[in-house]
Coordinates of C-alpha atoms in Angstrom, one line a residue:
M219 CA 133.9 -22.8 2.9
K220 CA 135.9 -25.9 4.0
K221 CA 137.9 -23.8 6.5
R222 CA 134.9 -22.2 8.0
I223 CA 133.2 -25.6 8.5
Q224 CA 136.3 -27.1 10.0
N225 CA 136.6 -24.2 12.5
R226 CA 133.0 -24.6 13.3
F227 CA 133.4 -28.2 14.2
V228 CA 136.5 -27.5 16.3
A229 CA 134.5 -25.0 18.3
D230 CA 131.5 -27.3 18.6
Y231 CA 133.8 -30.2 19.8
I232 CA 135.3 -28.0 22.5
L233 CA 131.9 -26.7 23.5
M234 CA 130.5 -30.2 23.9
F235 CA 133.5 -31.1 26.0
L236 CA 132.8 -28.2 28.3
I237 CA 129.1 -29.0 28.5
S238 CA 129.8 -32.7 29.3
T239 CA 132.2 -31.6 32.0
L240 CA 129.5 -29.3 33.5
I241 CA 127.0 -32.1 33.3
G242 CA 129.4 -34.4 35.1
V243 CA 129.9 -31.9 37.9
F244 CA 126.1 -31.3 38.1
A245 CA 125.5 -35.1 38.2
V246 CA 128.0 -35.4 41.1
T247 CA 126.3 -32.6 43.0
L248 CA 122.8 -34.0 42.3
L249 CA 123.8 -37.4 43.5
S250 CA 125.2 -36.0 46.7
F251 CA 122.1 -33.9 47.2
A252 CA 119.8 -36.9 46.5
S253 CA 121.8 -39.1 49.0
D254 CA 121.3 -36.4 51.6
V255 CA 117.6 -36.0 50.9
I256 CA 116.8 -39.7 50.9
S257 CA 118.7 -40.4 54.1
K258 CA 116.8 -37.6 55.9
N259 CA 113.5 -39.0 54.8
L260 CA 114.1 -42.6 55.9
V261 CA 113.0 -44.0 59.3
N262 CA 116.6 -44.6 60.4
H263 CA 117.3 -40.9 60.2
N264 CA 114.4 -40.1 62.6
Y265 CA 115.4 -42.7 65.2
T266 CA 119.2 -42.6 65.5
A267 CA 121.2 -43.9 68.5
A268 CA 122.0 -40.3 69.5
K269 CA 118.3 -39.3 69.5
I270 CA 117.0 -42.0 71.7
M271 CA 120.1 -42.2 73.9
T272 CA 119.5 -41.8 77.7
D273 CA 121.7 -42.5 80.7
D274 CA 118.9 -44.5 82.3
L275 CA 118.1 -47.5 80.2
S276 CA 114.7 -48.0 81.9
V277 CA 113.4 -44.8 80.5
M278 CA 114.8 -45.3 77.0
D279 CA 112.0 -45.2 74.4
V280 CA 112.7 -48.0 71.9
E281 CA 109.1 -48.7 70.8
P282 CA 109.3 -46.5 67.6
V283 CA 112.4 -48.4 66.5
L284 CA 110.8 -51.8 67.1
A285 CA 107.5 -50.6 65.5
N286 CA 109.4 -49.8 62.3
G287 CA 111.1 -53.2 62.1
G288 CA 114.4 -52.2 63.7
G289 CA 116.4 -53.4 66.6
V290 CA 118.2 -52.0 69.7
Q291 CA 121.2 -53.4 71.6
V292 CA 123.2 -52.0 74.5
V293 CA 126.8 -53.0 74.8
T294 CA 128.8 -52.2 78.0
K295 CA 132.5 -51.1 78.0
N296 CA 133.3 -54.7 78.9
Y297 CA 131.6 -55.9 75.6
E298 CA 128.6 -57.4 77.3
V299 CA 125.1 -57.1 75.8
I300 CA 122.9 -56.0 78.6
F301 CA 119.8 -55.1 76.5
S302 CA 118.6 -56.5 73.1
Q303 CA 115.3 -56.2 71.3
G304 CA 114.4 -56.6 67.6
I305 CA 117.1 -57.1 65.0
N306 CA 120.4 -58.2 66.4
N307 CA 123.4 -58.5 64.1
L308 CA 126.1 -58.4 66.7
P309 CA 128.7 -61.1 66.7
A310 CA 127.9 -64.1 69.0
M311 CA 131.2 -63.6 70.8
L312 CA 132.0 -60.0 71.6
N313 CA 135.5 -58.8 72.3
P314 CA 137.5 -55.7 71.3
E315 CA 138.5 -57.3 68.0
T316 CA 135.1 -58.6 66.9
F317 CA 133.3 -55.4 68.0
T318 CA 135.9 -53.3 66.1
D319 CA 135.2 -55.4 63.0
F320 CA 131.5 -54.9 63.4
L321 CA 131.9 -51.2 63.7
T322 CA 134.0 -51.1 60.5
A323 CA 131.6 -53.3 58.6
S324 CA 128.6 -51.3 59.7
H325 CA 129.5 -48.5 57.2
A326 CA 130.4 -50.7 54.3
K327 CA 128.7 -50.0 51.0
G328 CA 126.1 -52.6 50.0
N329 CA 125.3 -53.5 53.5
P330 CA 121.6 -54.6 53.7
Y331 CA 121.3 -53.0 57.1
S332 CA 121.6 -49.4 58.3
Y333 CA 123.4 -48.9 61.7
S334 CA 123.4 -46.0 64.0
I335 CA 126.0 -46.4 66.9
A336 CA 126.6 -44.0 69.7
Y337 CA 128.7 -44.1 72.9
N338 CA 127.5 -42.8 76.2
P339 CA 130.6 -41.7 78.2
R340 CA 128.6 -41.1 81.4
A341 CA 126.9 -44.4 81.6
E342 CA 129.8 -46.1 79.7
F343 CA 127.9 -48.1 77.1
W344 CA 127.4 -48.3 73.3
L345 CA 123.9 -48.0 71.9
V346 CA 123.4 -49.8 68.6
V347 CA 120.2 -49.1 66.5
T348 CA 119.7 -51.3 63.4
F349 CA 117.2 -50.9 60.6
P350 CA 116.8 -53.0 57.4
T351 CA 117.9 -50.9 54.4
S352 CA 115.0 -50.2 52.0
I353 CA 117.0 -47.8 49.8
R354 CA 120.3 -46.0 50.2
I355 CA 122.6 -44.1 47.9
D356 CA 126.2 -44.5 49.1
F357 CA 127.9 -41.6 47.4
A358 CA 130.2 -38.9 48.9
I359 CA 133.4 -37.0 48.2
V360 CA 135.2 -36.2 51.4
H361 CA 138.1 -33.8 51.8
N362 CA 139.5 -32.9 55.2
P363 CA 141.8 -29.9 55.0
D364 CA 143.1 -30.4 58.5
F365 CA 144.8 -33.7 57.5
S366 CA 146.9 -33.8 54.3
S367 CA 148.9 -36.5 52.8
V368 CA 152.6 -36.4 53.4
D369 CA 153.3 -36.5 49.6
T370 CA 150.8 -33.8 48.7
Q371 CA 153.0 -32.2 46.0
G372 CA 153.5 -35.6 44.3
V373 CA 149.8 -36.2 44.2
V374 CA 149.1 -32.8 42.7
G375 CA 151.8 -33.3 40.1
V376 CA 150.3 -36.6 39.0
I377 CA 146.8 -35.0 38.7
L378 CA 148.2 -32.1 36.7
A379 CA 150.1 -34.5 34.4
I380 CA 146.8 -36.5 33.8
I381 CA 144.9 -33.3 33.0
L382 CA 147.7 -32.1 30.6
F383 CA 147.8 -35.5 28.8
Y384 CA 144.0 -35.4 28.5
L385 CA 144.1 -31.9 27.0
I386 CA 146.7 -33.0 24.4
L387 CA 144.6 -35.9 23.4
L388 CA 141.6 -33.6 23.2
G389 CA 143.4 -31.2 20.9
I390 CA 144.6 -34.0 18.6
S391 CA 141.2 -35.7 18.4
T392 CA 139.5 -32.3 17.8
V393 CA 141.7 -31.5 14.7
I394 CA 141.3 -35.0 13.3
Y395 CA 137.5 -35.0 13.9
S396 CA 137.0 -31.6 12.4
K397 CA 139.0 -32.4 9.2
L398 CA 137.2 -35.7 8.6
T399 CA 133.8 -34.3 9.3
S400 CA 134.3 -31.2 7.1
L401 CA 135.4 -33.4 4.2
S402 CA 132.3 -35.5 4.5
I403 CA 130.1 -32.4 4.4
I404 CA 131.5 -30.4 1.6
N405 CA 130.3 -32.6 -1.3
P406 CA 126.7 -33.1 0.0
L407 CA 126.4 -29.4 0.6
K408 CA 127.6 -28.6 -3.0
K409 CA 124.9 -30.9 -4.4
L410 CA 122.2 -29.4 -2.1
C411 CA 123.2 -25.9 -3.1
S412 CA 123.1 -26.7 -6.8
S413 CA 119.6 -28.3 -6.5
A414 CA 118.4 -25.4 -4.4
S415 CA 119.6 -22.9 -7.0
R416 CA 117.7 -24.7 -9.7
L417 CA 114.6 -24.8 -7.5
K418 CA 114.9 -21.1 -6.9
A419 CA 115.1 -20.5 -10.6
G420 CA 111.7 -22.3 -11.1
D421 CA 112.8 -25.8 -12.0
Y422 CA 110.4 -27.7 -9.6
T423 CA 111.6 -31.0 -11.0
S424 CA 115.0 -30.4 -9.3
R425 CA 115.8 -33.3 -6.9
V426 CA 118.9 -34.3 -4.8
D427 CA 120.5 -37.7 -5.0
L428 CA 123.1 -38.2 -2.3
N429 CA 122.7 -41.9 -1.4
L430 CA 123.7 -41.2 2.2
D431 CA 122.3 -42.9 5.3
N432 CA 122.8 -40.0 7.7
E433 CA 121.5 -36.5 8.5
F434 CA 122.3 -35.4 4.9
G435 CA 120.2 -38.3 3.7
E436 CA 117.4 -37.0 5.9
L437 CA 118.0 -33.5 4.4
E438 CA 117.9 -35.0 1.0
T439 CA 114.5 -36.6 1.8
I440 CA 113.2 -33.3 3.2
F441 CA 114.4 -31.3 0.2
N442 CA 112.8 -33.7 -2.3
E443 CA 109.6 -33.8 -0.3
M444 CA 109.5 -30.0 -0.3
A445 CA 109.9 -30.0 -4.0
D446 CA 107.1 -32.6 -4.2
E447 CA 104.8 -30.4 -2.0
I448 CA 105.5 -27.4 -4.2
E449 CA 104.5 -29.4 -7.3
K450 CA 101.4 -30.6 -5.5
E451 CA 100.5 -27.1 -4.5
I452 CA 100.7 -26.0 -8.1
A453 CA 98.6 -29.0 -9.1
L454 CA 96.0 -28.1 -6.3
R455 CA 95.8 -24.5 -7.6
K456 CA 95.1 -25.8 -11.0
Q457 CA 92.6 -28.3 -9.6
S458 CA 90.9 -25.5 -7.7
E459 CA 90.6 -23.4 -10.8
E460 CA 89.2 -26.4 -12.6
N461 CA 86.7 -27.0 -9.8
R462 CA 85.5 -23.4 -10.1
K463 CA 85.0 -23.8 -13.8
K464 CA 83.3 -27.1 -13.3
L465 CA 80.9 -25.6 -10.8
I466 CA 80.0 -22.9 -13.3
L467 CA 79.5 -25.6 -16.0
D468 CA 77.4 -27.7 -13.6
I469 CA 75.1 -24.8 -12.8
S470 CA 74.9 -23.9 -16.5
H471 CA 74.3 -27.5 -17.4
D472 CA 71.5 -28.0 -14.8
L473 CA 69.9 -24.7 -15.9
K474 CA 70.4 -25.2 -19.6
N475 CA 68.4 -28.5 -19.9
P476 CA 65.2 -27.3 -18.3
L477 CA 65.4 -23.8 -19.9
A478 CA 65.9 -25.4 -23.3
S479 CA 62.9 -27.7 -22.8
I480 CA 60.8 -24.7 -21.6
M481 CA 61.8 -22.6 -24.6
G482 CA 61.2 -25.6 -27.0
Y483 CA 57.8 -26.5 -25.8
A484 CA 56.7 -22.8 -25.4
E485 CA 57.8 -22.2 -29.0
L486 CA 55.9 -25.3 -30.1
C487 CA 52.8 -24.0 -28.3
L488 CA 53.2 -20.7 -30.2
I489 CA 53.8 -21.9 -33.7
K490 CA 51.6 -25.0 -33.7
K491 CA 48.2 -23.8 -34.5
E492 CA 46.3 -27.0 -34.7
M493 CA 46.8 -28.7 -31.3
T494 CA 44.5 -31.0 -29.3
T495 CA 43.7 -30.2 -25.7
E496 CA 45.6 -33.3 -24.6
Q497 CA 48.8 -32.1 -26.5
R498 CA 48.6 -28.6 -25.1
Q499 CA 48.1 -30.0 -21.6
A500 CA 51.2 -32.3 -22.0
Y501 CA 53.3 -29.4 -23.3
L502 CA 52.3 -27.1 -20.5
T503 CA 52.9 -29.8 -18.0
T504 CA 56.4 -30.3 -19.4
I505 CA 57.0 -26.5 -19.3
Y506 CA 55.8 -26.4 -15.7
N507 CA 57.9 -29.4 -14.5
N508 CA 61.1 -27.9 -16.1
S509 CA 60.3 -24.5 -14.6
S510 CA 60.0 -26.2 -11.2
R511 CA 63.4 -27.9 -11.7
A512 CA 65.0 -24.6 -12.6
N513 CA 63.3 -22.8 -9.7
R514 CA 64.4 -25.6 -7.3
L515 CA 68.0 -25.2 -8.4
M516 CA 68.0 -21.5 -8.0
T517 CA 66.3 -21.8 -4.6
D518 CA 68.8 -24.3 -3.4
L519 CA 71.7 -22.2 -4.7
F520 CA 70.3 -19.1 -2.9
E521 CA 69.8 -21.2 0.3
L522 CA 73.3 -22.5 0.1
S523 CA 74.9 -19.1 -0.5
K524 CA 72.7 -17.6 2.3
I525 CA 73.9 -20.2 4.8
E526 CA 77.5 -19.8 3.8
A527 CA 77.3 -16.0 4.3
P528 CA 79.4 -14.8 7.3
D529 CA 76.5 -12.6 8.6
Y530 CA 73.9 -15.4 8.4
I531 CA 72.0 -15.8 11.7
L532 CA 69.8 -18.7 12.7
V533 CA 66.4 -18.0 14.2
R534 CA 66.7 -20.5 17.1
E535 CA 64.0 -21.6 19.5
K536 CA 64.3 -24.0 22.4
L537 CA 62.1 -27.1 21.8
D538 CA 61.6 -30.8 22.5
F539 CA 63.7 -32.2 19.7
V540 CA 62.1 -35.7 20.1
E541 CA 58.7 -34.3 19.5
Y542 CA 60.0 -32.1 16.7
L543 CA 61.6 -35.1 15.0
R544 CA 58.5 -37.1 15.4
E545 CA 56.5 -34.4 13.5
Q546 CA 59.1 -34.2 10.8
M547 CA 59.0 -38.0 10.2
G548 CA 55.3 -38.0 10.4
A549 CA 55.2 -35.4 7.5
A550 CA 57.6 -37.6 5.5
V551 CA 55.4 -40.8 5.9
A552 CA 53.2 -39.9 2.9
G553 CA 56.2 -39.5 0.6
L554 CA 57.7 -42.8 1.8
D555 CA 54.5 -44.6 1.3
S556 CA 54.1 -43.3 -2.2
A557 CA 57.6 -44.4 -3.0
G558 CA 56.9 -47.9 -1.8
F559 CA 59.4 -47.6 1.1
F560 CA 59.4 -49.4 4.4
Y561 CA 60.4 -47.4 7.5
E562 CA 60.9 -47.5 11.2
F563 CA 61.6 -44.7 13.6
E564 CA 63.2 -45.3 17.0
L565 CA 62.8 -42.2 19.2
P566 CA 63.3 -41.8 23.0
D567 CA 60.2 -41.5 25.1
H568 CA 61.5 -38.6 27.2
E569 CA 62.0 -34.9 26.4
I570 CA 65.4 -33.8 25.0
T571 CA 65.7 -30.1 24.4
A572 CA 67.7 -28.3 21.7
A573 CA 67.9 -24.8 20.4
V574 CA 67.3 -25.0 16.6
D575 CA 66.0 -23.0 13.6
R576 CA 62.8 -24.9 12.8
Q577 CA 62.8 -23.9 9.1
Q578 CA 66.4 -24.7 8.4
M579 CA 66.4 -28.0 10.5
S580 CA 63.3 -29.1 8.6
R581 CA 65.4 -28.8 5.4
V582 CA 67.9 -31.2 6.8
F583 CA 65.4 -34.1 7.2
E584 CA 63.4 -33.2 4.1
N585 CA 66.6 -33.3 2.0
L586 CA 67.7 -36.6 3.6
V587 CA 64.3 -38.2 2.9
D588 CA 64.1 -36.8 -0.6
N589 CA 67.7 -38.0 -1.3
A590 CA 66.8 -41.5 -0.1
I591 CA 63.6 -41.6 -2.2
S592 CA 65.4 -40.3 -5.3
H593 CA 68.3 -42.7 -5.3
N594 CA 66.8 -46.0 -4.1
P595 CA 64.4 -48.5 -5.6
V596 CA 60.9 -49.5 -4.4
G597 CA 61.0 -51.7 -1.3
T598 CA 63.9 -49.9 0.4
R599 CA 63.8 -49.7 4.2
I600 CA 64.5 -46.4 6.0
D601 CA 65.6 -46.4 9.7
L602 CA 65.8 -43.3 11.8
I603 CA 67.4 -43.8 15.3
M604 CA 67.8 -41.1 17.9
I605 CA 70.4 -41.6 20.6
D606 CA 70.6 -39.4 23.8
H607 CA 74.2 -38.5 24.8
P608 CA 75.1 -36.4 27.9
D609 CA 75.9 -33.3 25.8
M610 CA 74.8 -34.2 22.3
I611 CA 71.9 -35.6 20.3
E612 CA 72.8 -38.3 17.8
V613 CA 70.5 -39.1 14.9
R614 CA 71.3 -42.0 12.5
F615 CA 69.4 -42.0 9.2
K616 CA 70.1 -45.1 7.2
D617 CA 68.7 -47.2 4.4
N618 CA 69.4 -50.6 2.8
G619 CA 69.3 -49.2 -0.8
V620 CA 72.0 -48.9 -3.5
G621 CA 74.4 -47.0 -1.3
I622 CA 76.9 -44.3 -2.2
P623 CA 80.0 -45.2 -4.3
V624 CA 83.2 -45.4 -2.1
E625 CA 85.0 -42.9 -4.4
L626 CA 82.3 -40.3 -3.6
S627 CA 82.2 -40.9 0.2
D628 CA 84.5 -37.9 0.9
Q629 CA 82.8 -35.6 -1.7
V630 CA 79.1 -36.4 -1.1
F631 CA 78.6 -33.2 0.9
E632 CA 80.1 -31.0 -1.9
P633 CA 77.8 -29.1 -4.2
F634 CA 76.6 -30.9 -7.3
V635 CA 78.0 -34.2 -6.3
R636 CA 75.6 -37.0 -7.1
G637 CA 75.8 -40.8 -7.0
D638 CA 75.5 -40.8 -10.7
P639 CA 79.0 -40.3 -12.3
A640 CA 77.3 -38.7 -15.3
R641 CA 75.9 -36.1 -12.9
S642 CA 72.5 -36.4 -14.5
S643 CA 69.7 -34.3 -13.1
E644 CA 66.9 -36.2 -14.9
N645 CA 65.5 -37.2 -11.5
G646 CA 64.9 -33.5 -10.8
R647 CA 67.5 -33.3 -8.0
T648 CA 69.9 -30.4 -7.9
G649 CA 72.9 -32.1 -6.3
L650 CA 72.8 -29.4 -3.5
G651 CA 70.7 -31.2 -0.9
L652 CA 73.5 -32.8 1.1
A653 CA 75.6 -29.7 0.8
I654 CA 72.8 -27.7 2.4
V655 CA 72.3 -30.3 5.1
R656 CA 76.0 -30.1 6.1
K657 CA 75.9 -26.3 6.2
V658 CA 72.8 -26.2 8.3
M659 CA 74.2 -28.8 10.8
E660 CA 77.5 -26.8 11.1
A661 CA 75.6 -23.6 11.6
H662 CA 73.8 -25.2 14.6
G663 CA 77.2 -26.3 16.0
G664 CA 76.7 -29.9 15.0
S665 CA 78.0 -32.1 12.2
I666 CA 77.0 -34.8 9.7
K667 CA 79.1 -37.6 8.3
L668 CA 78.6 -40.7 6.1
A669 CA 79.3 -44.0 7.9
I670 CA 81.6 -45.6 5.3
E671 CA 81.8 -49.0 7.2
N672 CA 78.3 -50.0 6.1
M673 CA 78.4 -52.8 3.5
V674 CA 74.7 -52.2 2.4
G675 CA 73.0 -49.0 1.7
S676 CA 74.1 -45.7 3.3
E677 CA 74.0 -44.3 6.8
F678 CA 74.2 -40.6 7.8
I679 CA 75.2 -39.8 11.4
L680 CA 74.1 -36.3 12.6
L681 CA 75.3 -34.8 15.9
L682 CA 73.5 -31.8 17.4
P683 CA 74.4 -30.1 20.8
K684 CA 71.8 -30.0 23.5
S685 CA 70.6 -26.8 25.0

């Protein structure tokens, strides 16, 4: 294995050298191209001395140069400035020496000005066009095949010697690099292979301990996290199975109590011959109430399973949701008054349409009201606020009652989850109300969530798309 790894690193090192060389060549080409593109898009490229040159100075158009912040000078063959407008960087005293120095310096790198200089042999003058430099990339590789150095062979020999020396250093560093790198990889790989083999055999407690602060350290972390995820997945499967069993137990428990009460009182009515009218009435009332509880549970279970069915279809109709919600809350007023609740409804005064299933949407607000009445004391305040958004209808249903425990905030919309940890159904509730509410809202393309930031009471936020 060691030899194969070392060979792999030798090949990779050479490959990276080739790639870096290609990148360098590409960078040189790109810089040259960028220099050419930038220079062609600058103002000084459009108004060069050659382009505006004329034999007759009186018809020479220098306005574009001046309008773009440049300058124009005309120098005769006797080094006299006969025309000058705009920027003028010519030496104060012109003679062959100072003008030659100016011409040389005009092409120097880092010059804050860009010069374009042309000579008119017919009129015998130089035209100098000057622009302040905004941006310039001075980069070029020039080779003139018509003029070669006298000692060309010597220059070529030096270049070849440099390349050969570079290749020798490359070879030595490649061998050293590959050996050191392969040695630092063998041991971590052996440990990883050993732990992976144990994991494959079913030992999900297998972990790797390399104590390395490099890529193998990251691989160690990933390997250990993978093993953790596998253990969690197994735990989730067990939890899912336990939830299924718990759901069955919850249904059995919620049905067992009322059925046992019904059977007990019915049996008592049958075997107890001497019974007053008041006793019989009390027993029958108990039987009826427990029958209603059992029927409510079965009805809610049926409703929940019906909504969850993939072929379930809502019977939608387009209506004024503001008026519809006003009717729903009006129907709930009697129950709120009987429970000793205070309430306030804030609804818009304009029409907002939505396509909803009247019957199913009624269950949403009936369940929310029943849920609030069942779990809060007398004197609780209920607020319902409807907010109009461009594409959505937002309804906030909140109370200042006992609230919902924080540990249940993520599970409150699951079946049989109640605020009472003992999951008691003595209040007649099935624990399916909020689960049905969420399913109905999702079937309408909306959503419901519990606002967990409230410090007092509970607040449900419903979103429903407009039509």
